[in-house]
Coordinates of C-alpha atoms in Angstrom, one line a residue:
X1 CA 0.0 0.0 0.0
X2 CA 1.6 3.7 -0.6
X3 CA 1.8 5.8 1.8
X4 CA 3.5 9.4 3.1
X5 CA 6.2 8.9 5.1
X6 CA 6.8 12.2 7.5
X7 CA 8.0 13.3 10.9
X8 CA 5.8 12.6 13.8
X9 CA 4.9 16.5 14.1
X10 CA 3.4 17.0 10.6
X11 CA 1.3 13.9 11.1
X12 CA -1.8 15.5 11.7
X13 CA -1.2 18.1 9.8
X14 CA -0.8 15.9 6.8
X15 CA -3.6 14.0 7.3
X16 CA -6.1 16.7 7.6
X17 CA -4.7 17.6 3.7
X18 CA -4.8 14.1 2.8
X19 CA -8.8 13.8 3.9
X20 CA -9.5 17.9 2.2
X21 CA -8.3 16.3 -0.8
X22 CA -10.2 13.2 -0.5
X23 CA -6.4 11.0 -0.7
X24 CA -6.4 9.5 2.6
X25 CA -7.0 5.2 2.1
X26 CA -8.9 5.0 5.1
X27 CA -8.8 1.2 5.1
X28 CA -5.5 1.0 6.7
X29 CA -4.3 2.9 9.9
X30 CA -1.6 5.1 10.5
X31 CA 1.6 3.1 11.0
X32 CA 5.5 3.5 12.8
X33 CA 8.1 3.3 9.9
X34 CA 11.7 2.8 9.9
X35 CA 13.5 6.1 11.3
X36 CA 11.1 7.2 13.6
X37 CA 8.8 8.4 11.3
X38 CA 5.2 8.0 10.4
X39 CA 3.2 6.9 7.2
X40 CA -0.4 7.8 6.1
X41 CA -1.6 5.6 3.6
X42 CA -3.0 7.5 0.4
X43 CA -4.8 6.1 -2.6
X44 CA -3.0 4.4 -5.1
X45 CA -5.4 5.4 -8.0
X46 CA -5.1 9.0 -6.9
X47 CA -1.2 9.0 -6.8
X48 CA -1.3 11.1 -9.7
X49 CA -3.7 14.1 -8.3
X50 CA -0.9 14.2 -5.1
X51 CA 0.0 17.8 -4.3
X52 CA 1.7 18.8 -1.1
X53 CA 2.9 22.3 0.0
X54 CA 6.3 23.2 0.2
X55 CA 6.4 22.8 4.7
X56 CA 5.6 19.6 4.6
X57 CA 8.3 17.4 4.1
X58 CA 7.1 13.9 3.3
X59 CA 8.2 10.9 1.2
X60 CA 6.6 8.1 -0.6
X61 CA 7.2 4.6 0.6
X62 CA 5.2 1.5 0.5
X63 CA 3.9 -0.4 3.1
X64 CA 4.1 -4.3 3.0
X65 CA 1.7 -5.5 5.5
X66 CA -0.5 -2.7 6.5
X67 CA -3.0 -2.5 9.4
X68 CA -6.6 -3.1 8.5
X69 CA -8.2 0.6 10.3
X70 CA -11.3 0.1 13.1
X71 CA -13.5 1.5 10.6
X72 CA -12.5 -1.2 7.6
X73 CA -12.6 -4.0 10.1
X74 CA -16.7 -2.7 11.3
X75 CA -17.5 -2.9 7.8
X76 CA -19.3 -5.9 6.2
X77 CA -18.2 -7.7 3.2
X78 CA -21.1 -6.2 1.1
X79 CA -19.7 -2.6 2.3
X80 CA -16.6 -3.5 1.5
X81 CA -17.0 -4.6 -2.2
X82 CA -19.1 -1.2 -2.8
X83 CA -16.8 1.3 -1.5
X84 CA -14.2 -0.8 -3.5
X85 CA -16.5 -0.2 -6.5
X86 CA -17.4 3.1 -6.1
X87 CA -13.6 4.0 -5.8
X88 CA -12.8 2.5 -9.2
X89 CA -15.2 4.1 -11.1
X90 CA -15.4 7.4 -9.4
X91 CA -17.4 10.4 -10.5
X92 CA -19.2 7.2 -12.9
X93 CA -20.5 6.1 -10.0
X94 CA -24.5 5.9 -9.7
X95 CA -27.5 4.7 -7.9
X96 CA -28.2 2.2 -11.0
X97 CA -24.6 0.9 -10.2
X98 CA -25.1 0.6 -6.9
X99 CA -28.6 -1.4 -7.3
X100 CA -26.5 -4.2 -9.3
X101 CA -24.0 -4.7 -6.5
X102 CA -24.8 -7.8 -5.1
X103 CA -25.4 -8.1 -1.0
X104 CA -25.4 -11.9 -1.0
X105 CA -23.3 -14.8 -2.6
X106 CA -21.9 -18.2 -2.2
X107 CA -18.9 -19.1 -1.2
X108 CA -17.3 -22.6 -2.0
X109 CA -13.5 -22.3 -0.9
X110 CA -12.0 -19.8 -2.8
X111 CA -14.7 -19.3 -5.2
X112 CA -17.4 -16.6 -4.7
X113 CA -20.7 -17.4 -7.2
X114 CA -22.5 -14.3 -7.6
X115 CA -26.6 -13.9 -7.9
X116 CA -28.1 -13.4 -11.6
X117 CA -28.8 -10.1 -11.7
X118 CA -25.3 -8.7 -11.0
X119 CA -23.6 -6.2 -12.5
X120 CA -26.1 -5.9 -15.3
X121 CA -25.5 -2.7 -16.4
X122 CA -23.7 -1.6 -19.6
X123 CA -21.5 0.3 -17.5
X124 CA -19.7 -2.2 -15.8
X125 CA -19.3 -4.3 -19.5
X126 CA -16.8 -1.5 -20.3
X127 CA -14.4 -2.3 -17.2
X128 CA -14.2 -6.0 -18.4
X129 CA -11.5 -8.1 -16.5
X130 CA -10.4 -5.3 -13.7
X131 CA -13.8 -5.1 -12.8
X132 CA -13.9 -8.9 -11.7
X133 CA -10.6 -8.8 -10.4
X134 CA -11.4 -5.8 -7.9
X135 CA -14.4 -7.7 -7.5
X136 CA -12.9 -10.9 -6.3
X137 CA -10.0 -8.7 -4.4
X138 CA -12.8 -6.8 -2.4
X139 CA -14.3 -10.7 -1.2
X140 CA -11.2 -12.5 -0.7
X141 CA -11.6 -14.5 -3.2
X142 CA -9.7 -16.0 -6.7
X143 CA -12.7 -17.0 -8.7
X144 CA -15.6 -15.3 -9.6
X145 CA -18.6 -17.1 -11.5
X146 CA -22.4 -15.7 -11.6
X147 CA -25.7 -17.8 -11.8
X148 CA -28.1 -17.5 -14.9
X149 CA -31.2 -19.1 -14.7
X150 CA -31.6 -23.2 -14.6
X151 CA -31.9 -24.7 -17.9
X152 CA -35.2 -26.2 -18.4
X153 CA -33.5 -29.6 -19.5
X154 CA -34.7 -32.0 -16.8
X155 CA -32.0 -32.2 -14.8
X156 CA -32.0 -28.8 -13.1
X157 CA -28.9 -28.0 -15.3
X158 CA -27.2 -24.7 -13.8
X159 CA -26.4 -21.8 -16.2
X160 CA -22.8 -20.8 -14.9
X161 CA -20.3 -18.3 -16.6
X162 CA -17.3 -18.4 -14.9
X163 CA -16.1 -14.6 -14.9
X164 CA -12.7 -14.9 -13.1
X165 CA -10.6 -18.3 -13.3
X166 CA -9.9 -21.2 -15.1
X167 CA -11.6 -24.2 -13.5
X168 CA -15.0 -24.4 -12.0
X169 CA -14.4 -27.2 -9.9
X170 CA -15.1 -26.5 -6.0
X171 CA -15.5 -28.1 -2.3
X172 CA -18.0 -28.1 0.1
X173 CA -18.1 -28.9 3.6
X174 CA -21.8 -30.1 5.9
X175 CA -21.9 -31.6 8.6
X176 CA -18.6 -33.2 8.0
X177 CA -18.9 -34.5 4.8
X178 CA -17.4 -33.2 1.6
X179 CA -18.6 -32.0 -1.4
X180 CA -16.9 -31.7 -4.9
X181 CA -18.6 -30.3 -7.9
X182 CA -18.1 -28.2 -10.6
X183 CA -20.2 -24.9 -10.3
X184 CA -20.4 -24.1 -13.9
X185 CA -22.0 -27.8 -14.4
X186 CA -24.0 -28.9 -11.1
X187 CA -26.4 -27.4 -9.1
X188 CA -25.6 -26.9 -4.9
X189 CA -28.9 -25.7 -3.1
X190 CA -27.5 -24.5 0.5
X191 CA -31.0 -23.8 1.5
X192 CA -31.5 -27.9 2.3
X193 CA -29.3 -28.2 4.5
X194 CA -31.8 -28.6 7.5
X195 CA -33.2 -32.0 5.7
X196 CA -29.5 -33.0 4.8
X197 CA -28.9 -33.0 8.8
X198 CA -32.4 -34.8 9.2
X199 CA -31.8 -37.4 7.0
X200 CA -28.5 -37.6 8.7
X201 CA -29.9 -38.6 11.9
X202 CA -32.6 -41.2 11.0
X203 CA -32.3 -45.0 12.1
X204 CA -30.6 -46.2 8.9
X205 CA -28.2 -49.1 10.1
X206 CA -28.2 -52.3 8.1
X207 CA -30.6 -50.9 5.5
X208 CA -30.3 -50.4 1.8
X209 CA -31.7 -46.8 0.8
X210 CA -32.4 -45.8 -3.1
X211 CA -31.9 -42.5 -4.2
X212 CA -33.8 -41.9 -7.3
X213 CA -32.2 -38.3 -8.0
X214 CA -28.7 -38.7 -6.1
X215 CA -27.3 -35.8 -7.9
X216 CA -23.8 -35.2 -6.6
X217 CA -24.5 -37.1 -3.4
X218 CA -26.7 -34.5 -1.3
X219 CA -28.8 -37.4 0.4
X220 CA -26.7 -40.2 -0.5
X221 CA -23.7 -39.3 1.3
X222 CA -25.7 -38.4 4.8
X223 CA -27.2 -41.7 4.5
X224 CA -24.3 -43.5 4.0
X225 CA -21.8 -41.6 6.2
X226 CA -23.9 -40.6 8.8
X227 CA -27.1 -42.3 9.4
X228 CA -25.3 -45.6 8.8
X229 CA -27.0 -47.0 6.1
X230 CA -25.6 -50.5 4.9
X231 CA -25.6 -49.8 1.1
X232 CA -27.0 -47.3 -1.5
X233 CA -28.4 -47.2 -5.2
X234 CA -27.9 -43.9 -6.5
X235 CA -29.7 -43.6 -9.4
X236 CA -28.8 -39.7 -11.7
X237 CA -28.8 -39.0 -15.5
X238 CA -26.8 -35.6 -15.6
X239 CA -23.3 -37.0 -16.7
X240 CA -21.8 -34.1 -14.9
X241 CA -23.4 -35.0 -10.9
X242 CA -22.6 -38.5 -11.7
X243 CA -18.8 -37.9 -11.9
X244 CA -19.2 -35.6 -8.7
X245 CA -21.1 -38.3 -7.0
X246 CA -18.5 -40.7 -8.1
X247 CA -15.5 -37.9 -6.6
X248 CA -17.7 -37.6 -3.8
X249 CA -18.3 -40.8 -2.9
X250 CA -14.2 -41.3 -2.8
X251 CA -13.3 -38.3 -0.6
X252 CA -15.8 -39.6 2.1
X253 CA -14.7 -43.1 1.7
X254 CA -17.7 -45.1 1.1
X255 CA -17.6 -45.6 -2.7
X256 CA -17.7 -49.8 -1.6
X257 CA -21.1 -48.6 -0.1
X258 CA -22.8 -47.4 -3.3
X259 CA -23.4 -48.6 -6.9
X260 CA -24.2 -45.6 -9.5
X261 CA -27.1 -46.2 -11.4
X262 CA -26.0 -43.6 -14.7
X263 CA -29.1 -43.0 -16.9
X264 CA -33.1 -42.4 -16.8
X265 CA -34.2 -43.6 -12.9
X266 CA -37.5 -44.4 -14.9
X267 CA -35.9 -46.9 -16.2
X268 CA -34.2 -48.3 -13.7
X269 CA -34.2 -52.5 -13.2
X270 CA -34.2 -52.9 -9.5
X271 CA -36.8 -54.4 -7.5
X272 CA -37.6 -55.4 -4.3
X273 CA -34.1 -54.5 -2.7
X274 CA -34.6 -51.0 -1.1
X275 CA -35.5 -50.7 2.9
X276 CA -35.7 -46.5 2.5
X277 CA -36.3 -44.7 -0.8
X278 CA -35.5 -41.2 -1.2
X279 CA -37.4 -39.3 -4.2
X280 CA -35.8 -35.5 -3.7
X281 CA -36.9 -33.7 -6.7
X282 CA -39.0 -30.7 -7.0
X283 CA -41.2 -29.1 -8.2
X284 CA -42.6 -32.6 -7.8
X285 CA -41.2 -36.3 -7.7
X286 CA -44.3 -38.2 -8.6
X287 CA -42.8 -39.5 -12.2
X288 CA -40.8 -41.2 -9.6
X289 CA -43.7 -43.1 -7.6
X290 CA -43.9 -46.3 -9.5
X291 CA -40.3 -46.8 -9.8
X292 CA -40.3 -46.4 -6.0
X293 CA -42.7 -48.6 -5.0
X294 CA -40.8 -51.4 -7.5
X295 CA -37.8 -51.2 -5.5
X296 CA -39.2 -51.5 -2.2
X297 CA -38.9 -55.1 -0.6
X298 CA -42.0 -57.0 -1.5
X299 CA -42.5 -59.0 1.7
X300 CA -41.2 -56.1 4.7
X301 CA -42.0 -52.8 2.5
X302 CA -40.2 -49.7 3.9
X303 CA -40.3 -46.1 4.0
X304 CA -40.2 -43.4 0.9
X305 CA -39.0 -40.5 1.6
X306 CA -40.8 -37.7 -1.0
X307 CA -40.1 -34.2 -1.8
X308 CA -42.7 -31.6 -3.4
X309 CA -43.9 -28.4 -3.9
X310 CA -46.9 -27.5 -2.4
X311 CA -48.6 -24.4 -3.0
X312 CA -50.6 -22.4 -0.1
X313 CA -53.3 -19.9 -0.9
X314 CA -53.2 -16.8 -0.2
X315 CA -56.2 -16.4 2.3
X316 CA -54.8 -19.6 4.1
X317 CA -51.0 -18.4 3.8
X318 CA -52.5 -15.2 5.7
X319 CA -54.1 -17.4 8.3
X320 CA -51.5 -19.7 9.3
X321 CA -51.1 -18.4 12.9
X322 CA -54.6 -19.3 13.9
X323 CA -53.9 -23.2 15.2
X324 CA -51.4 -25.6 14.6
X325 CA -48.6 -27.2 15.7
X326 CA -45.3 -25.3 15.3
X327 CA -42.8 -27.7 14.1
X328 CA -39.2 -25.8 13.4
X329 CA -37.7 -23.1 11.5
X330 CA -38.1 -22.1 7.5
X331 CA -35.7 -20.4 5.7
X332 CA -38.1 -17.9 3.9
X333 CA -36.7 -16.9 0.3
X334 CA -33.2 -17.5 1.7
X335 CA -33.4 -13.9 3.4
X336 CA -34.8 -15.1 7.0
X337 CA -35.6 -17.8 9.2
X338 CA -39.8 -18.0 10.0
X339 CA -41.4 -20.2 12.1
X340 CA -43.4 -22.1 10.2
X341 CA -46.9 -24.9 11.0
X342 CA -47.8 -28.2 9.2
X343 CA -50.1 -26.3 7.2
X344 CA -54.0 -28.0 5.9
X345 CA -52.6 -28.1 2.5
X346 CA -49.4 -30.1 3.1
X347 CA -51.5 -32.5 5.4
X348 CA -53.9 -32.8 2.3
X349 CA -51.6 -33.0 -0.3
X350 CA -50.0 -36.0 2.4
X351 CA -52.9 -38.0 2.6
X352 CA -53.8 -37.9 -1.1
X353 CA -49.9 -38.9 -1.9
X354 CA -50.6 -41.9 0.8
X355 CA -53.4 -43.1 -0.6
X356 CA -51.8 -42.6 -4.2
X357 CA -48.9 -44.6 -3.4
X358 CA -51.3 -47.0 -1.6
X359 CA -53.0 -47.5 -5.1
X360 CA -49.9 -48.0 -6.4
X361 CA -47.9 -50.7 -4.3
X362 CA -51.6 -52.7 -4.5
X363 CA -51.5 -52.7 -8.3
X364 CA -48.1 -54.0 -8.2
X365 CA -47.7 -56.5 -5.8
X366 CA -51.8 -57.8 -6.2
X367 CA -52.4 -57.2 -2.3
X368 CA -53.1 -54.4 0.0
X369 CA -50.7 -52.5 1.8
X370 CA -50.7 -50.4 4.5
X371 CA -49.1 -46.0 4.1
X372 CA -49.2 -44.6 7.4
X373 CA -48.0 -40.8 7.1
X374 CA -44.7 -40.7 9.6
X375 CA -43.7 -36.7 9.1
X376 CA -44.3 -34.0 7.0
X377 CA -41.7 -31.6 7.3
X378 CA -41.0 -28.0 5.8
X379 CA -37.7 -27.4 4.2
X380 CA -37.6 -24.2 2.9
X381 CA -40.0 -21.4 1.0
X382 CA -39.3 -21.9 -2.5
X383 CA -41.3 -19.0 -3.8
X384 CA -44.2 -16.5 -2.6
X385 CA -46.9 -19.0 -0.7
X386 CA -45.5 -21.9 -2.3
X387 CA -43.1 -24.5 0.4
X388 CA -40.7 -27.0 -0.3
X389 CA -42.0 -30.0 1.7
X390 CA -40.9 -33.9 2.3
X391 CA -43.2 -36.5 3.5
X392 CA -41.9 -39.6 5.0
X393 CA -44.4 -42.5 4.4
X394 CA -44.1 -46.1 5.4
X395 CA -45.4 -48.4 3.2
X396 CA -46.0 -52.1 4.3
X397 CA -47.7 -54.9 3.2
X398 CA -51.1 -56.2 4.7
X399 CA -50.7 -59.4 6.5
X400 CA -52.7 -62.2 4.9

């Protein structure tokens, strides 16, 4: 960092001209130099507009490790990255620039993936690379990407550009268990996290759990490392999760637990081998339902685990406080955590998926079985009145 070396009398003095003329960095603090002297640290993009009268004797040195100031170390990251922004562009700067600074991100290692509708402005197309490079600078990062919308190809395909770096490939750490993927290709939804721990601590030991939409290993891996399960059939038809999954399944040492089932789950052979099915793909999972209730064991049944969407009115989303159980915390639109009720809808849309899958397993198997509703619980709000929901169902067969 540059800075103005002087004698300990003209310190104030010079710092007082420094903040007139706006050339003072105020991200760093006053510091002791070699020779008794001290340095303020100035801009470095303003070097050139450095004028200093005659009675101030002063040099220009640079400071190797300089200290963070109280002010820079109160400020938040979002803070940070605008007042970096608004110092590189200067007397550009505007209130449309500043709506397409982002306030939120992700951060996998040393990777920062940036929201959709950042830095959409022609403005910041003209600053090309520096821009990204102050950008990642200002975060502590070395890679920058930005999200686009999913592709509407089945398979919840992410629409990546990777703005600074060469290699998309990142790591992930929950609950203890590592994740490997590559942002540009695979999607990574942080807002499950509270079913990932769930599904972490259910009774799984000795049993052999499906997973119809593994996708890099989001359920898979908590089964498996955590919740003890004996063995797992991941079933995904995105070539790029599958060779996460496979990565995945390496770095948490259980790839002898689980065979990759690479293609259409629709299609898949199995039967009569699962103990626990897990069906975690919204909107809706229901393609999914027959293929389930194939590979549940015949004679002992088990439990299906099934994610959905389910939409609450408007009157009734307005009403919720009036009765009800309160079961746990929602993250609402990933901005803040509401307490949320099992809700009439969800219960309804429960019992109809019970008797559904009732119809089902009957159809198949030419006998009646039993779907006894265990949990319905609430992940996360996926958008305005609509909730991201799993139901755990047990499914056995009737004794003759």
């Amino acid at each position: 960092v540059p800075a103005l070396a002087t004698e300990p009398q003209f310190a104030q003095r010079l710092r007082e001209h420094l903040e007139e003329e706006q050339l003072l960095d105020v991200r760093y603090r006053l510091q002791q130099v070699p020779g008794g002297r001290v340095a303020l640290p100035v801009l470095e993009e303003k070097l050139d507009q450095l004028w200093l009268p005659q009675e101030m004797p002063c040099v220009l040195v640079h400071i190797q490790d300089p200290v963070p100031s109280r002010a820079a170390l109160r400020r938040t990251p979002a803070q940070k990255l605008q007042d970096e922004l608004q110092r590189l562009l200067g007397e550009s700067w505007s209130e449309e620039l500043e709506r397409d600074v982002p306030h939120a991100w992700q951060r996998h290692g040393d990777l920062v993936l940036l929201s959709e509708d950042s830095f959409r402005a022609a403005p910041w197309e003209k600053l090309g690379l520096v821009l990204w490079e102050t950008v990642a600078s200002a975060l502590g990062a070395r890679r920058l990407a930005r999200r686009g919308r999913v592709l509407p190809d089945g398979m919840r395909s992410p629409s990546v550009t990777l703005l600074l770096g060469q290699d998309g490939w990142v790591e992930h750490v929950d609950n203890g268990i590592r994740y490997t993927f590559d942002v540009t290709k695979c999607m990574f939804s942080p807002g499950n996290i509270t079913e990932k721990l769930r599904v972490a601590s259910l009774p799984c030991s000795g049993e052999v759990l499906v997973d119809l939409y593994a996708g890099i290993g989001y359920f898979t891996l908590p089964y498996l490392v955590h919740a003890a399960a004996a063995f797992a059939h991941a079933c995904e038809w995105n070539s790029h999760a599958v060779e996460a999954l496979q990565r995945n399944l390496v770095l948490n040492g259980v790839q002898d637990c689980c065979r990759i089932h690479h293609g259409d789950s629709r299609q898949l052979e199995l039967r009569d081998v699962a103990d626990r099915v897990n069906l975690g793909l919204i909107p809706s999972s229901e393609e999914g339902w027959p293929v389930a209730c194939r590979v549940l064991k015949k004679d002992t049944g088990g439990v299906l685990h099934i994610h959905h969407n389910v939409e609450t009115p408007v009157l009734q989303a307005e009403e919720a406080g009036a009765g009800g159980e309160v079961q746990h915390p929602v993250e609402d639109s990933g901005k803040e955590t509401v307490r949320t009720r099992i809700r009439p809808e969800w219960q309804r849309w429960a019992e109809a998926t019970a008797a559904r899958i009732q119809g089902l397993l009957a159809e198949l198997h030419g006998q009646q079985w039993h779907t006894s509703i265990l949990h319905i619980e609430a992940v996360k709000s996926y958008a305005p009145h609509v909730h991201h929901v799993v139901l755990d169902l047990e499914c056995r067969p009737k004794l003759p």
